[in-house]
mmCIF file of C-alpha atoms in Angstrom:
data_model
loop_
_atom_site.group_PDB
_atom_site.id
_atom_site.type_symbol
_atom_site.label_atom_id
_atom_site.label_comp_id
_atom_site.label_asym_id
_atom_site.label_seq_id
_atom_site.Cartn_x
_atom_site.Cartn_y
_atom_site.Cartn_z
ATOM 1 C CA UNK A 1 35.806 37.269 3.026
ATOM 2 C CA UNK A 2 33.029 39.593 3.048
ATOM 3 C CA UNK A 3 33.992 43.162 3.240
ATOM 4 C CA UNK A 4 32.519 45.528 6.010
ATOM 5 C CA UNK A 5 32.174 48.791 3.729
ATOM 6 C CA UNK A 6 31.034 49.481 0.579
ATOM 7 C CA UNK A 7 34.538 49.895 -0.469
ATOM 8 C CA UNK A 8 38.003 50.006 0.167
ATOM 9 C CA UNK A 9 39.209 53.311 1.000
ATOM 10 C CA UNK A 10 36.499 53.802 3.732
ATOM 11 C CA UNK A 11 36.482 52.580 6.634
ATOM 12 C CA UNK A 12 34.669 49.623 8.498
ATOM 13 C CA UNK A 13 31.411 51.489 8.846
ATOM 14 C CA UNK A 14 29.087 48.047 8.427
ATOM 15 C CA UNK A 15 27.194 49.135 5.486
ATOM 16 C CA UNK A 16 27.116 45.585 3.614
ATOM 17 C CA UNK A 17 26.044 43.863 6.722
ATOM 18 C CA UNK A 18 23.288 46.563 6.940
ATOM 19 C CA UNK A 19 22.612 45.681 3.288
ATOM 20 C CA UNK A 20 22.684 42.241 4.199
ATOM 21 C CA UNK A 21 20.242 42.352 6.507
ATOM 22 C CA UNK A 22 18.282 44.892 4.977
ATOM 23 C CA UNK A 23 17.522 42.071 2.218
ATOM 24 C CA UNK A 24 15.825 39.907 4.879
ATOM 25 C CA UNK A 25 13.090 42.081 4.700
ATOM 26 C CA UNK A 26 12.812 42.780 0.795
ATOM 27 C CA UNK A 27 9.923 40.661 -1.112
ATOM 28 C CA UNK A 28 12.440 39.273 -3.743
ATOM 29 C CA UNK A 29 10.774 35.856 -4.317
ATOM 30 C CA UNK A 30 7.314 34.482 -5.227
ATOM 31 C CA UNK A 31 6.763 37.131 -8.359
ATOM 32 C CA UNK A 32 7.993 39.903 -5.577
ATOM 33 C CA UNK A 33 5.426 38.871 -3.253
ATOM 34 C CA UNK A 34 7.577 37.215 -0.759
ATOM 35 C CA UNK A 35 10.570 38.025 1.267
ATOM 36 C CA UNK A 36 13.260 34.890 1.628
ATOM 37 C CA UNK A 37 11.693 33.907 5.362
ATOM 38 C CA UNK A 38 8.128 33.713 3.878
ATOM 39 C CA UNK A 39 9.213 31.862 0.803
ATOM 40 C CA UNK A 40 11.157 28.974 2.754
ATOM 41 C CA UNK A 41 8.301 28.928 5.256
ATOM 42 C CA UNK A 42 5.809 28.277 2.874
ATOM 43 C CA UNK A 43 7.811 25.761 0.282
ATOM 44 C CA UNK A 44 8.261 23.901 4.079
ATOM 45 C CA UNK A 45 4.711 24.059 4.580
ATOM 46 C CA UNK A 46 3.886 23.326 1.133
ATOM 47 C CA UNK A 47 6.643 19.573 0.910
ATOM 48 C CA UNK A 48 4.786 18.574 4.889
ATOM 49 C CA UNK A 49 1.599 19.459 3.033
ATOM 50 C CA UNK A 50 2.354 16.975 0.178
ATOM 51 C CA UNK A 51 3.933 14.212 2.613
ATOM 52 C CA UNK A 52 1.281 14.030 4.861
ATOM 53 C CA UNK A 53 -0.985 13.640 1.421
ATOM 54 C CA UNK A 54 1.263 11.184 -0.203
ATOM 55 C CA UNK A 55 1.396 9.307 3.249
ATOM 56 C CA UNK A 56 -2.728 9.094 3.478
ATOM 57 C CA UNK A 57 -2.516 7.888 -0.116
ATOM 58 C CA UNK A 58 -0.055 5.329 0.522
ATOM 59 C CA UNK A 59 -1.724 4.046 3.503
ATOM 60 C CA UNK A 60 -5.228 4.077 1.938
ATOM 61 C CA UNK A 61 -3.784 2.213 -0.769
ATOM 62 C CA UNK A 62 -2.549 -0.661 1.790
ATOM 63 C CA UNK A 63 -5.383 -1.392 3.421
ATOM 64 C CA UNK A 64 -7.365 -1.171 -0.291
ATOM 65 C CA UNK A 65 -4.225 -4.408 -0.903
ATOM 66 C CA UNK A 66 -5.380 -6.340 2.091
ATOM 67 C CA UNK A 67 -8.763 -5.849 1.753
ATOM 68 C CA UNK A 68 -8.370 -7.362 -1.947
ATOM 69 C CA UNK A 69 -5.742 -9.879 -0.494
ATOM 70 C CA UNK A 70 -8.270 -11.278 2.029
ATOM 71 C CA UNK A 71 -10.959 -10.993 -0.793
ATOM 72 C CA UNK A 72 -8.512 -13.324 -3.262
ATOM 73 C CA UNK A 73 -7.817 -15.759 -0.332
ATOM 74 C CA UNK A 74 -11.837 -16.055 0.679
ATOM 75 C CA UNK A 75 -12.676 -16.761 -3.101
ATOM 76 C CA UNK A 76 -9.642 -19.009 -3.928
ATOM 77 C CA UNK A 77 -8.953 -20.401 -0.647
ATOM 78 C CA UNK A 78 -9.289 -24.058 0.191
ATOM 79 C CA UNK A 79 -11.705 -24.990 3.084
ATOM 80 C CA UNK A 80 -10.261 -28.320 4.750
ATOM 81 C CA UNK A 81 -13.876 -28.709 6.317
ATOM 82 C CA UNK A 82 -15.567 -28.799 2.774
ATOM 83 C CA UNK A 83 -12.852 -30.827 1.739
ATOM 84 C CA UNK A 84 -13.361 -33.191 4.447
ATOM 85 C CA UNK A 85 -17.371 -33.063 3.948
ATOM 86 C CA UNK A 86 -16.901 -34.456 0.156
ATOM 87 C CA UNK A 87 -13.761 -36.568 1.008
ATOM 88 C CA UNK A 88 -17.216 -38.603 3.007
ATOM 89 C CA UNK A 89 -19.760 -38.327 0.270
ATOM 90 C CA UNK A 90 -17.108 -40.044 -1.935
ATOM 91 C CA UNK A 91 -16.290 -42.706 0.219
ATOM 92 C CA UNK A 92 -20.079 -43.203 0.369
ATOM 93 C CA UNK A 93 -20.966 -42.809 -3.153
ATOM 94 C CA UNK A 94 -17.482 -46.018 -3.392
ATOM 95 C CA UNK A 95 -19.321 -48.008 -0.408
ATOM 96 C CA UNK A 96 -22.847 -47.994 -2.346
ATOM 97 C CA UNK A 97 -21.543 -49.060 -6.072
ATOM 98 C CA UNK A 98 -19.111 -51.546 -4.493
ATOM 99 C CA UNK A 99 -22.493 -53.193 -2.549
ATOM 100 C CA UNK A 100 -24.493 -52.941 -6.346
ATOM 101 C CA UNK A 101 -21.397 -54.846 -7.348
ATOM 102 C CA UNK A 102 -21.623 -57.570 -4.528
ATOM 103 C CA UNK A 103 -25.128 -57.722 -4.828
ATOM 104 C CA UNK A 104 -24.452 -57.753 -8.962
ATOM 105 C CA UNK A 105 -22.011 -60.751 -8.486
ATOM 106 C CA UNK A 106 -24.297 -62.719 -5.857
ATOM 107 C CA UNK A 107 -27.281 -62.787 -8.421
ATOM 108 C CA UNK A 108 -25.409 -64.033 -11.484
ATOM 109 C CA UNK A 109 -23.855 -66.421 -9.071
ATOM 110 C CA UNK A 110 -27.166 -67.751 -8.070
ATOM 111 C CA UNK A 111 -27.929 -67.746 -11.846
ATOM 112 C CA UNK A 112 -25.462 -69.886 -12.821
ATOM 113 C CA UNK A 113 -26.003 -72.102 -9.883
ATOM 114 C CA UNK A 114 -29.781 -72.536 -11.442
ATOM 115 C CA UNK A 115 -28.343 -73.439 -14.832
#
């Protein structure tokens, strides 16, 4: 327990909780530029300061992701309508050799019908 004098022979005059409080307003912290109120107050101010910094960081950050993300995906990304567009010049470009072929077979036929 704390004891309510300075010491024990006198009595319960208060004195340490005077000196207790008295230390409240003594600038003890910061190089002796602070009392204990204005030190907390400010390392509170100063860790919000920083979190609300770190946060902005963290959410710039994000959005730099999806932005990169969406960039990847635009770049990479299969289109199933130009897929579909050369899935028919294909099947085109197999129609016309496969008539050069009929048309390839018909003549030597008639060739060898001459012969």
């Amino acid at each position: 327990l704390i004891a309510a004098s300075q010491s024990a022979t006198t009595e319960s005059d208060g004195s340490n909780a005077m000196a207790i409080d008295d230390l409240r307003n003594h600038r003890l912290l910061s190089a002796g530029t602070a009392t204990c109120s204005q030190f907390s107050a400010d390392l509170i101010s100063t860790v919000g300061i920083d979190a609300q910094a770190a946060q902005t960081r963290l959410d710039s950050r994000q959005i730099l992701v999806r932005r990169l993300q969406d960039e990847y995906a635009n770049q990479a990304g299969v289109s199933l309508d130009e897929e579909a567009l050369e899935l028919m010049r294909y099947e085109q470009a197999y129609m016309a050799a496969s008539r050069l072929m009929n048309t390839a077979l018909e003549m030597m036929d008639a060739i060898l019908q001459l012969a």
